[in-house]
XYZ file of C-alpha atoms in Angstrom:
619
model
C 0.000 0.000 0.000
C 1.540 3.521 -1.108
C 1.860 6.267 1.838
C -0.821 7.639 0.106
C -3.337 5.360 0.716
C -2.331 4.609 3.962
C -2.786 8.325 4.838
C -6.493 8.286 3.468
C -7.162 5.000 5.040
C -5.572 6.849 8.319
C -8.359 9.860 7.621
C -11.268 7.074 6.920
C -10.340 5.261 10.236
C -10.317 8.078 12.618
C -14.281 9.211 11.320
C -15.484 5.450 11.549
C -14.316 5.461 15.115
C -15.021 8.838 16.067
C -18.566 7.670 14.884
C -18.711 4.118 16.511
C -17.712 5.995 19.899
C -20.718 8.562 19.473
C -22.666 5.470 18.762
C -20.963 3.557 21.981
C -21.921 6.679 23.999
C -26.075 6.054 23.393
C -25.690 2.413 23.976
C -25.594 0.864 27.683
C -22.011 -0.742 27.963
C -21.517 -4.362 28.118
C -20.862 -6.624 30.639
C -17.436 -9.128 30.596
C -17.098 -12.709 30.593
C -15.937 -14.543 33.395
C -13.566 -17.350 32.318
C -12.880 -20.502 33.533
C -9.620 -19.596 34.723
C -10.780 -16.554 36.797
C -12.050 -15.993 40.064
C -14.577 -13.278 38.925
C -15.222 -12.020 35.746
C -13.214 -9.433 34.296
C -12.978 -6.632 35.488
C -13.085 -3.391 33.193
C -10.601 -0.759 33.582
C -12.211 1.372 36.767
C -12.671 -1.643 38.620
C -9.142 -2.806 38.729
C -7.613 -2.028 41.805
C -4.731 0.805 41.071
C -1.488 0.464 42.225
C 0.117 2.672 44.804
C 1.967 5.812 42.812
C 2.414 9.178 43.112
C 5.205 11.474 44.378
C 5.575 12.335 47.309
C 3.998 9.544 49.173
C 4.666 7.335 52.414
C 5.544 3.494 52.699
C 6.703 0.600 54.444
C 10.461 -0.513 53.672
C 13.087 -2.555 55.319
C 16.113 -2.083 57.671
C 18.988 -3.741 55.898
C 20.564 -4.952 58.789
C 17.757 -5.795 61.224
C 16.571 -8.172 58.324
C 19.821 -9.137 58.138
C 20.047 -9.928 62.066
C 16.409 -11.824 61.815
C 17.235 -14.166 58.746
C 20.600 -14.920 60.835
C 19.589 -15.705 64.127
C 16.804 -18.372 61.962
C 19.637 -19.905 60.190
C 21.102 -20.357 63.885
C 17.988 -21.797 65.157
C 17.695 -19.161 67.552
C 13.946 -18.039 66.654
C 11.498 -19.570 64.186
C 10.793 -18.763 60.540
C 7.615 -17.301 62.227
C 9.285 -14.576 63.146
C 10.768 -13.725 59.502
C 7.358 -14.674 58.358
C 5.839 -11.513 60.295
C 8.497 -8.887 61.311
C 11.530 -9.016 58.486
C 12.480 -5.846 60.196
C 9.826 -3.260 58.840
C 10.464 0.071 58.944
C 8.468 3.706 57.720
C 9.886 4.817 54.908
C 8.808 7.942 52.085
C 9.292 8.292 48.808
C 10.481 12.019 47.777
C 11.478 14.173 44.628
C 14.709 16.407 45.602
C 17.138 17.788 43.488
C 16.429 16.744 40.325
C 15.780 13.121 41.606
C 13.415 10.497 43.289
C 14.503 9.376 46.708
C 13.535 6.829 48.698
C 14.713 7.573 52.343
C 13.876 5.810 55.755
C 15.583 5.478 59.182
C 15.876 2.994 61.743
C 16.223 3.901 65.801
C 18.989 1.095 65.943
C 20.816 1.302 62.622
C 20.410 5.220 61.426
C 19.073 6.405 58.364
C 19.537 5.031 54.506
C 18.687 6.721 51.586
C 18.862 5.370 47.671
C 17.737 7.261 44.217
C 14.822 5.610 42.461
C 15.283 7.873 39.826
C 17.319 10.643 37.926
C 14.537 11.911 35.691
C 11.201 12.819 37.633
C 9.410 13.465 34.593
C 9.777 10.110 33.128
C 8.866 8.292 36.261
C 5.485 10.246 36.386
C 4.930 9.413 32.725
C 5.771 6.002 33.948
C 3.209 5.715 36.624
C 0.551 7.897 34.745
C 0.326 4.790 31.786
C 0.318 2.069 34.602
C -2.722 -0.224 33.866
C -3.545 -1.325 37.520
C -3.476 -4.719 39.282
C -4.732 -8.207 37.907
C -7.237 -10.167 39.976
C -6.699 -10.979 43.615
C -5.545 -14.853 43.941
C -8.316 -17.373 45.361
C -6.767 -20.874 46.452
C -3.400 -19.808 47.119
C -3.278 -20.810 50.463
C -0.517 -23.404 50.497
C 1.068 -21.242 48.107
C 1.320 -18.103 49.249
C 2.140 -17.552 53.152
C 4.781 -15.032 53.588
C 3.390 -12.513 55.847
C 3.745 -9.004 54.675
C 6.032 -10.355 51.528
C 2.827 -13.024 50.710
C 1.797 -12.439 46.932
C -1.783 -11.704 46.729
C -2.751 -10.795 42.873
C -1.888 -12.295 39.617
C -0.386 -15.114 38.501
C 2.904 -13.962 37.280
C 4.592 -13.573 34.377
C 7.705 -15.260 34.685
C 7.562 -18.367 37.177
C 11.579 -19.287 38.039
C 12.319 -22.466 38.934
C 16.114 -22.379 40.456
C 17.116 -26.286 40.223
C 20.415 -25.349 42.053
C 22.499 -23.379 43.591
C 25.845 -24.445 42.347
C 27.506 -22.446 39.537
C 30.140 -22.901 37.038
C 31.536 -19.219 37.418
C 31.993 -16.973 40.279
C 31.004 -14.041 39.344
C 30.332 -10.407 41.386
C 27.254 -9.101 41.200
C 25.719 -12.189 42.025
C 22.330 -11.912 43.460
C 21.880 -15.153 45.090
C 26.156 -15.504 46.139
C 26.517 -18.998 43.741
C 28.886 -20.679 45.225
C 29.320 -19.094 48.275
C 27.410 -21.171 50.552
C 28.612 -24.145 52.681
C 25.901 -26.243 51.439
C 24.385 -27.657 48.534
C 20.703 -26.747 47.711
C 18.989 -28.796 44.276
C 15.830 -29.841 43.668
C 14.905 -33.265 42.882
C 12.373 -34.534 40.367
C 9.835 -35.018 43.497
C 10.412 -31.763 44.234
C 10.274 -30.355 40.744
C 6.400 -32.388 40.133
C 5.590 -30.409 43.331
C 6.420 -27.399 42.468
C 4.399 -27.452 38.958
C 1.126 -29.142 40.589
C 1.358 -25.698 43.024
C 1.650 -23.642 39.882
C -1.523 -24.982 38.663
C -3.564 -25.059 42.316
C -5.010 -21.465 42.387
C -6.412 -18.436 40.252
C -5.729 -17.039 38.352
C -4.863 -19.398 35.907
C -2.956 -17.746 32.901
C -0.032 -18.673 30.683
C 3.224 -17.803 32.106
C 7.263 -18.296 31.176
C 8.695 -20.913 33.119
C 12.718 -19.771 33.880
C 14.523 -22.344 34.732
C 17.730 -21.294 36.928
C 20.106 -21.589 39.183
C 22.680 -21.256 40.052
C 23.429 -22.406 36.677
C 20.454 -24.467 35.741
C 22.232 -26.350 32.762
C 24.256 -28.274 35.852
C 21.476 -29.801 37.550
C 21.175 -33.488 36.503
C 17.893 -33.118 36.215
C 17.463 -30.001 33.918
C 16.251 -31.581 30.912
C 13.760 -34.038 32.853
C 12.226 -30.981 34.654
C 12.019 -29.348 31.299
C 10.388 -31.984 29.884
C 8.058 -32.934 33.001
C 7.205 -28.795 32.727
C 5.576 -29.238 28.758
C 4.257 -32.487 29.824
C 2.005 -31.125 32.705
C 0.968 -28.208 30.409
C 3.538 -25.583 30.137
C 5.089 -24.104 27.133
C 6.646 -21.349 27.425
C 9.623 -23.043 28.534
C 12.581 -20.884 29.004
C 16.987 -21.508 30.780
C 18.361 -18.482 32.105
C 22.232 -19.455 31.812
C 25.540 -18.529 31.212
C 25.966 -20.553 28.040
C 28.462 -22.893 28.937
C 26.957 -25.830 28.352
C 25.344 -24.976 24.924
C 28.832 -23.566 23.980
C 30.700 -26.518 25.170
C 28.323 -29.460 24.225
C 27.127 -29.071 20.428
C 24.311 -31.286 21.057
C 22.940 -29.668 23.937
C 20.640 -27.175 22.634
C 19.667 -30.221 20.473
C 18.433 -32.096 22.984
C 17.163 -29.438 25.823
C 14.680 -28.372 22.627
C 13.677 -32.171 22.103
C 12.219 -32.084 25.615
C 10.398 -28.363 24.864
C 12.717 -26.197 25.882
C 11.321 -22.671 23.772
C 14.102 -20.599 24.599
C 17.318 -19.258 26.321
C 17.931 -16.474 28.081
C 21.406 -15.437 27.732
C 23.728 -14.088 30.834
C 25.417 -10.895 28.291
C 27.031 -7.480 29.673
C 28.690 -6.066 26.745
C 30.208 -6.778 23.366
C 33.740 -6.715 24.607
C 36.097 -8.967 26.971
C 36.375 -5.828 29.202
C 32.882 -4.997 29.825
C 32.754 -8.695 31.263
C 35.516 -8.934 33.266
C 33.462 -9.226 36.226
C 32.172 -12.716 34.869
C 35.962 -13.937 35.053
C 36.194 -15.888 31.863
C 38.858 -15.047 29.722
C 37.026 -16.001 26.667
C 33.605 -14.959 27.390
C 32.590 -13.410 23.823
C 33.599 -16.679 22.117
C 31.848 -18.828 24.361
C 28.723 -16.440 24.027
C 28.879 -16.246 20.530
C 29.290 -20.089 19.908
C 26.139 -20.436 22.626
C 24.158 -17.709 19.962
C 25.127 -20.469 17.037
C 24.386 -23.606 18.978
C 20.977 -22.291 20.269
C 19.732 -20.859 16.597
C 20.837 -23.980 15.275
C 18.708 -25.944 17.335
C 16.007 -23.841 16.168
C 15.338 -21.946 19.679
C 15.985 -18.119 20.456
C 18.420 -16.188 22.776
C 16.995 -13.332 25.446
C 19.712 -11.367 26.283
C 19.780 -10.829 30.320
C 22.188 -7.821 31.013
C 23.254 -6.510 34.437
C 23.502 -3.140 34.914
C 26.475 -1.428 36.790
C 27.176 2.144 36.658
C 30.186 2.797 36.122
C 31.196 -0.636 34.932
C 29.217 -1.330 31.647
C 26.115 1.166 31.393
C 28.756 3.277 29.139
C 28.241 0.020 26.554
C 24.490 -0.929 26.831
C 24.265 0.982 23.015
C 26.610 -1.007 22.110
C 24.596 -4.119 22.541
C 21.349 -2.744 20.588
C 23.955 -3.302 17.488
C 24.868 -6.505 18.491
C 20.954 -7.395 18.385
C 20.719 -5.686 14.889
C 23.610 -7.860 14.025
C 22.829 -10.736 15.307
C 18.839 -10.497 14.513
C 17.692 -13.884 13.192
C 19.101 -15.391 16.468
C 18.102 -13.419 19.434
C 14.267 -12.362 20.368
C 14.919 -9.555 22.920
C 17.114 -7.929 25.768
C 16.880 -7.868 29.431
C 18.499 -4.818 31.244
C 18.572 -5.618 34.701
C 20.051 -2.446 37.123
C 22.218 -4.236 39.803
C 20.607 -5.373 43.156
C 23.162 -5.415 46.069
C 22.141 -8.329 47.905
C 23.473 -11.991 47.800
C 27.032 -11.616 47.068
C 26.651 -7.720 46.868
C 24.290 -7.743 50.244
C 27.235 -6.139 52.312
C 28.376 -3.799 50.064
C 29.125 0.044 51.557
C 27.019 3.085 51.464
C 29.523 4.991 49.352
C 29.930 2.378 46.810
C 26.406 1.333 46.531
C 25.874 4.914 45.420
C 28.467 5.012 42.800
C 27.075 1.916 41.497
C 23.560 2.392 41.922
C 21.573 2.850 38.265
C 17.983 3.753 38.277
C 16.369 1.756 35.700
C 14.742 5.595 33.976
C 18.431 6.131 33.476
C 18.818 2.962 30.942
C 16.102 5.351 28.418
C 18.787 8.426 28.733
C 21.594 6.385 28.025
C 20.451 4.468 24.970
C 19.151 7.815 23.366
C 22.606 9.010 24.106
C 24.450 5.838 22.524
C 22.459 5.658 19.737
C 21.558 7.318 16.895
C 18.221 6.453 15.722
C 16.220 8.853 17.024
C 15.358 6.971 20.645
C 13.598 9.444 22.497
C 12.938 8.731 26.627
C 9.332 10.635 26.465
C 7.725 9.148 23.250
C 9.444 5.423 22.759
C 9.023 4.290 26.385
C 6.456 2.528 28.315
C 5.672 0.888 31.550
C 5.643 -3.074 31.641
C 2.224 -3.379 33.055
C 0.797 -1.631 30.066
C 0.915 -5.191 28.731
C -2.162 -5.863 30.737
C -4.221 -3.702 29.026
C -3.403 -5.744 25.818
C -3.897 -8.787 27.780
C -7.390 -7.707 29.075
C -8.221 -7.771 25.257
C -6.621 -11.127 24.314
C -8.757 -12.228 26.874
C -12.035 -10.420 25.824
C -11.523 -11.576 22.023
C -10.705 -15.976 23.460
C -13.384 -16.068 26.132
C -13.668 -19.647 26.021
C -9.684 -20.099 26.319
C -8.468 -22.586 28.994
C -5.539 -20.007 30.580
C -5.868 -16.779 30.508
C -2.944 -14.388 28.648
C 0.516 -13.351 30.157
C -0.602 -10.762 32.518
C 2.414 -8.679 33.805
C 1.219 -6.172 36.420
C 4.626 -5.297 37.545
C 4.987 -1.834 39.379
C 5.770 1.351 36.684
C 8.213 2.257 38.454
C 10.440 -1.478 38.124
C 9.650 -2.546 34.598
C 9.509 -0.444 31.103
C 9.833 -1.552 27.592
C 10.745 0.302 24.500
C 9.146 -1.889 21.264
C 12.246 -1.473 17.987
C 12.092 -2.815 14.418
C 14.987 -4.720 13.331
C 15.381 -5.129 9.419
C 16.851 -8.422 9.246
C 18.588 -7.362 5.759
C 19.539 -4.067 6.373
C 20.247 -4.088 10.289
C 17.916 -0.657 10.425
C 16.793 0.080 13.803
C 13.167 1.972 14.070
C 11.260 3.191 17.545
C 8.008 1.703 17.025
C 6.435 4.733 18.975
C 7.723 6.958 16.164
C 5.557 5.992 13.207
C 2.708 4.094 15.222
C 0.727 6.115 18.424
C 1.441 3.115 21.312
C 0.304 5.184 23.740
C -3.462 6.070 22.140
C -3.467 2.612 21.143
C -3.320 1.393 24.587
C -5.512 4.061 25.400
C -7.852 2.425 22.605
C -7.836 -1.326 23.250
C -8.784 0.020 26.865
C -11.518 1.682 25.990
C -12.561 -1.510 23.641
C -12.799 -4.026 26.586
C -14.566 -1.490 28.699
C -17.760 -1.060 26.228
C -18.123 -5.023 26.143
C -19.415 -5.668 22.880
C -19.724 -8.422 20.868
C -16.487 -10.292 19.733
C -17.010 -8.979 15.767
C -17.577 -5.522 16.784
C -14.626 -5.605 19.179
C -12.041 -6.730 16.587
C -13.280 -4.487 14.006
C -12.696 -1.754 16.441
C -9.082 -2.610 17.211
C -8.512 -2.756 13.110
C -9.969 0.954 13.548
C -6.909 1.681 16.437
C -4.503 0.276 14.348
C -5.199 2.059 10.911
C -6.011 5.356 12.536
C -2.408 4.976 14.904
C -0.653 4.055 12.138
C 1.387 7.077 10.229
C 2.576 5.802 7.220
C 4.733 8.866 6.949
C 7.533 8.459 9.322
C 7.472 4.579 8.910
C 10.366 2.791 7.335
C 10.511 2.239 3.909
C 8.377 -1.265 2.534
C 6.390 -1.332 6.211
C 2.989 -0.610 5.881
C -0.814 -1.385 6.941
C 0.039 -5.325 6.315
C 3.162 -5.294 8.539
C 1.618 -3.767 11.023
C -1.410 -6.328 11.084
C 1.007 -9.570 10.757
C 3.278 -8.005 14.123
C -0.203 -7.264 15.949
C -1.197 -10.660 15.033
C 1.906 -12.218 16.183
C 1.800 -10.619 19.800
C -1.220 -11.823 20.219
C -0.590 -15.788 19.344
C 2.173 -15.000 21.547
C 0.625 -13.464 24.497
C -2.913 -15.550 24.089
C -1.888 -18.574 22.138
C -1.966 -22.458 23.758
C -1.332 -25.822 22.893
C 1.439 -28.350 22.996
C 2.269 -26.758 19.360
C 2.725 -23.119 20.869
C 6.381 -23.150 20.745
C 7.215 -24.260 17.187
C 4.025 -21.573 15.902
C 5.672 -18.574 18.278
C 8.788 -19.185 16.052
C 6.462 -19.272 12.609
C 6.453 -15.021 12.074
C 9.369 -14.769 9.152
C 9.001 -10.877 7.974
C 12.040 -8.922 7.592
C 10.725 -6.331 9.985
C 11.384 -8.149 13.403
C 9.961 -7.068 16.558
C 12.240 -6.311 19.674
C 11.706 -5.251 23.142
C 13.947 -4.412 24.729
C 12.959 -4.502 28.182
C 14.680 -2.277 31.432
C 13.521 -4.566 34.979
C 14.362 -3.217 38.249
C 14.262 -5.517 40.788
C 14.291 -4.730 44.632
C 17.086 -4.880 47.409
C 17.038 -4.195 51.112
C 18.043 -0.507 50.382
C 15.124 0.174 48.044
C 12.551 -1.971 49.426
C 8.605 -1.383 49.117
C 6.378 -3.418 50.746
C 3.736 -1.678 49.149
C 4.915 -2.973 45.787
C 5.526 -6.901 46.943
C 2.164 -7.867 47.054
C 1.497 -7.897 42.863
C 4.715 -9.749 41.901
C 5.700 -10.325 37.841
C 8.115 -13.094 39.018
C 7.667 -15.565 41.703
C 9.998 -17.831 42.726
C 8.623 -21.383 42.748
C 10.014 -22.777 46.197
C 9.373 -25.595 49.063
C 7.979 -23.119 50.644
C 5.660 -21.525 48.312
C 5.966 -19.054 45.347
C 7.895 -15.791 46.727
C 8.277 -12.587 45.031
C 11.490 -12.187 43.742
C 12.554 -9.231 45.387
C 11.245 -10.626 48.653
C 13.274 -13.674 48.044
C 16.390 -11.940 47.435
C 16.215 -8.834 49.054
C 14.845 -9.764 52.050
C 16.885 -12.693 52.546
C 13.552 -15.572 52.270
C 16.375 -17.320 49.952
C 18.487 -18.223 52.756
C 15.748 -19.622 54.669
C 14.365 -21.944 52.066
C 17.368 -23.590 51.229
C 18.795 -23.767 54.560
C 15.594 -25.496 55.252
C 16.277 -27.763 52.462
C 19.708 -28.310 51.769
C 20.572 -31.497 49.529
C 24.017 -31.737 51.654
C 26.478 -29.484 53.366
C 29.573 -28.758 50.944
C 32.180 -31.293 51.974
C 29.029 -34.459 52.254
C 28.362 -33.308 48.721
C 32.426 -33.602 47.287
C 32.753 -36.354 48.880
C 29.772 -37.944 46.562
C 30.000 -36.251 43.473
C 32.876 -35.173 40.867
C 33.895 -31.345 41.233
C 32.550 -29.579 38.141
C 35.236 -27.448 37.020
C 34.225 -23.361 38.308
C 35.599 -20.791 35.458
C 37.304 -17.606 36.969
C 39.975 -14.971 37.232
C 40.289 -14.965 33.423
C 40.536 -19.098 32.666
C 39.449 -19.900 29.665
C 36.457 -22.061 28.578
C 37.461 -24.921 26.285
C 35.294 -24.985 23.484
C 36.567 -27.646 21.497
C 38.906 -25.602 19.084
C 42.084 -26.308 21.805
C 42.643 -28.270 24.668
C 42.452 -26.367 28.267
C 45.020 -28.211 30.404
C 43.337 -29.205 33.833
C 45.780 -26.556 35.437
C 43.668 -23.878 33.928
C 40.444 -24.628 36.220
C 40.144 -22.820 38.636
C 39.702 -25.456 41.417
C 43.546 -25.766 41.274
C 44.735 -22.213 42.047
C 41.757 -21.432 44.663
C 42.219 -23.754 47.430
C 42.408 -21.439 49.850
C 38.772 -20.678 49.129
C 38.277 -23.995 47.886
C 34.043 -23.847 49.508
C 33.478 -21.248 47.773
C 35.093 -21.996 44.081
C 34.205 -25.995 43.733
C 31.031 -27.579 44.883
């Protein structure tokens, strides 16, 4: 379709639904379905309950070190879990703008005061907030699922459920959020455990699809990583997903082979730059070989590759541009990027005030940056978007597949923690396009909102959203050979993707094969004991599927529930478990990963020049 028609069909949209609203206005709105896999029906827009926003504003936080003293004196049996479970050392804490910035500051009588930014740009985190899309329904059933006290989940299902088989790693890396390999014990789940966990998943509402993440640790060295994969897509779950350091599917060329036999969908990739230096922290002295063999090995097997950054100012958010054009390069392989601002707990937990403030990075800042380290035209106020404004499209996935058995990936995730920016990618030509600049995704949103609130009939309802499209859509400012069609086949995409089902799903995600790909790329903030808001616990994007329950993710790192839940159920102290098992071989302090093309002489592992820390470097 020429621009030309695409402008009149532009002009001819915005009448028809400037006239189907007037029309909407005289007629009594709908009601919503309930669905099988809800507690209640669905709830339009002004009945969802909001999150809490708003500058300034008072909330409850945590004292870093009196949660610290209450997880330790449990791990020395010297008070129950009940205790944690209650009291994880709350304290008052409010939520400021000051200088040019968003602070969160709180003070304790015992320890003193703590303060962290939340933000450098003010502006954008109210523009944040303002788009939120509110909170998906309350959970019903949860009982044996969720009982954390104040840090219990209480709404939505999750997005992203992560499954952490172990807790040994092959590298010893800093950040580490969980401090792999630096306990004295040995915590892995068995297959009993693993059926558990996955009959819990599926033992409350609501019910919707969500990405399994299998982790770790390193996932990839659990024994029974490709059994729980399969056991996961043979219970019902599809979106099957590793999040790993590639190793494995570097080393082994069969072993993306046979982790996507069992249903594996995809990989998401530990990456924190394009260069050897920008990874230094990770300690392998040939890291971008081994990631870019792990890129080959997983494409070849027919799978995708996530890229999962960590964020460090002052170590690599000077390069985060720089991986954009590795995407664009590397297109046909990898399906989106992660960037994950550092949280200073696990290994990181003790870190000091001073440098926790030179290497704090508020996840606005990652919009700033990439406009400044690119140069297609990224711009923080028009191309960006808070996470949870996915809900609104999944309140109309689920409006237009009433009868569907789950309901769609719902990710209510506070504004303020998770944004996305959707790109195009030309596969051939490596052009990089801001979707927001040729195609309104904020009136859309706006749009498919206003859609599922007026409740009519399926027929009407998708006509209207071809309306939103055509009449967002200016064909002016879009890249050359994308037009009207495009634009349907991505929307239609997303949606299979979001909405679709079936033991097929994976193979049909992967079907789309335009030249215009689709990226998000993706900033996630997670929470640490400096920055903690209970407030913000209670609707959690990614639980963490436990022995004890599903826990928020921030509640089971920052506030230390990790510690408790495998101290509760360690497999074996360190030295039991060497003295029953082989050492896996722990890459650091610039060793080299063999990858087939030369032998690395046993010397070169690590194992052998780290004795003195030998319970912390080989498990």
């Amino acid at each position: 379709m020429s621009a030309q028609a695409a402008n009149l069909l532009r002009s001819l949209s915005n009448a028809a639904w400037s006239a189907a609203r007037n029309i909407n206005s005289i007629l009594p709105a709908g009601n919503l379905p309930q669905p099988s896999w809800a507690p209640a029906p669905l709830p339009k827009s002004s009945e969802r309950a909001p999150m809490t926003m708003g500058v300034p504003r008072r909330t409850l936080s945590l004292c870093p070190e009196c949660n610290r003293e209450g997880v330790e004196a449990v791990t020395r049996g010297e008070s129950s879990v009940d205790d944690v479970r209650e009291r994880p050392g709350i304290i008052a804490a409010e939520i400021i703008e000051e200088a040019g910035r968003i602070l969160m500051r709180k003070a304790c009588e015992k320890h003193g005061p703590f303060e962290d930014v939340l933000s450098n740009h003010p502006a954008f985190f109210r523009r944040m907030e303002s788009l939120g899309f509110g909170q998906d329904f309350k959970c019903a059933g949860d009982e044996a699922v969720h009982n954390h006290g104040v840090n219990s989940i209480r709404t939505g299902r999750g997005t992203y459920l992560i499954v952490d088989l172990t807790n040994r790693c092959n590298m010893f890396c800093s950040p580490c959020y969980m401090d792999a390999n630096g306990a004295g014990y040995v915590h892995e789940l068995d297959m009993q455990d693993v059926t558990a966990l996955f009959e819990r998943a599926r033992s409350f509402k609501p019910q919707r699809e969500i990405n399994v993440l299998f982790s770790g640790g390193e996932a990839t060295l659990s024994p029974i990583f490709l059994d729980a994969v399969q056991h996961a897509k043979s219970v019902g779950f599809h979106r099957l997903h590793v999040a790993t350091n590639g190793i494995r599917f570097a080393q082994e060329g069969d072993f993306a082979d046979r982790a996507r036999a069992v249903g594996l969908h995809g990989v998401y990739l530990q990456f924190d730059g394009i260069t050897e230096e920008k990874n230094s922290h990770r300690g392998i002295g040939n890291y971008m070989e081994l990631k870019l063999r792990a890129l080959d090995n997983i494409a070849a097997a027919g799978m995708k590759t996530t890229l999962q950054v960590t964020v460090v100012n002052g170590l690599n958010n000077d390069g985060i541009g720089d991986i954009i054009r590795f995407v664009a390069d590397h297109i046909e392989k990898i399906h989106g990027v992660i960037l994950q601002p550092v949280m200073f707990c696990g290994r990181d937990e003790d870190i000091s005030a001073d440098e926790r403030y030179a290497k704090r990075y508020p996840v606005s800042q990652i919009a700033y940056d990439l406009q400044a380290q690119t140069s297609f035209g990224w711009e923080p106020m028009r191309d960006w978007f808070p996470v949870s404004a996915y809900g609104a499209f999944a309140q109309l996935c689920d409006i237009l597949h009433p009868n569907a058995e789950l309901g769609s990936l719902f990710n209510d995730i506070h504004p303020n923690h998770g944004m996305f920016s959707p790109i195009l990618i030309n596969a051939q030509t490596k052009e990089i396009v801001p979707v927001a600049r040729f195609f309104n995704v904020e009136q859309f949103l706006k749009d498919i909102i206003e859609i599922a609130d007026s409740g009519r009939r399926l027929p009407i309802s998708k006509s209207m959203v071809s309306l939103s499209l055509a009449r967002n859509f200016d064909p002016d400012n879009a890249p050359l050979g994308f037009g009207t069609r495009q634009l349907r086949e991505l929307l239609q995409d997303c949606v299979y993707r979001v909405a679709g089902s079936g033991p097929d799903w994976s193979e049909r995600a992967y079907a789309y094969d335009g030249v215009w790909k689709l990226v998000m790329v993706s900033p996630m903030a997670f929470q640490d004991a400096y920055n903690y808001d209970l407030s913000l616990i209670s609707n959690s994007s990614t639980p963490v599927a436990t022995q004890e329950g599903e826990i928020n993710f921030c509640a089971y790192n920052g506030s230390r529930w990790r510690r408790i839940v495998e101290l509760l159920h360690q497999t074996a102290s360190l030295p039991e478990w060497n003295r029953s098992h082989s050492r896996h071989p722990i890459y650091a302090k610039g060793k080299e990963v063999d990858l087939g093309c030369r032998r690395v002489p046993q010397t070169d592992l690590v194992q052998t020049d780290l004795v003195q820390i030998d319970h912390q470097h080989t498990v």
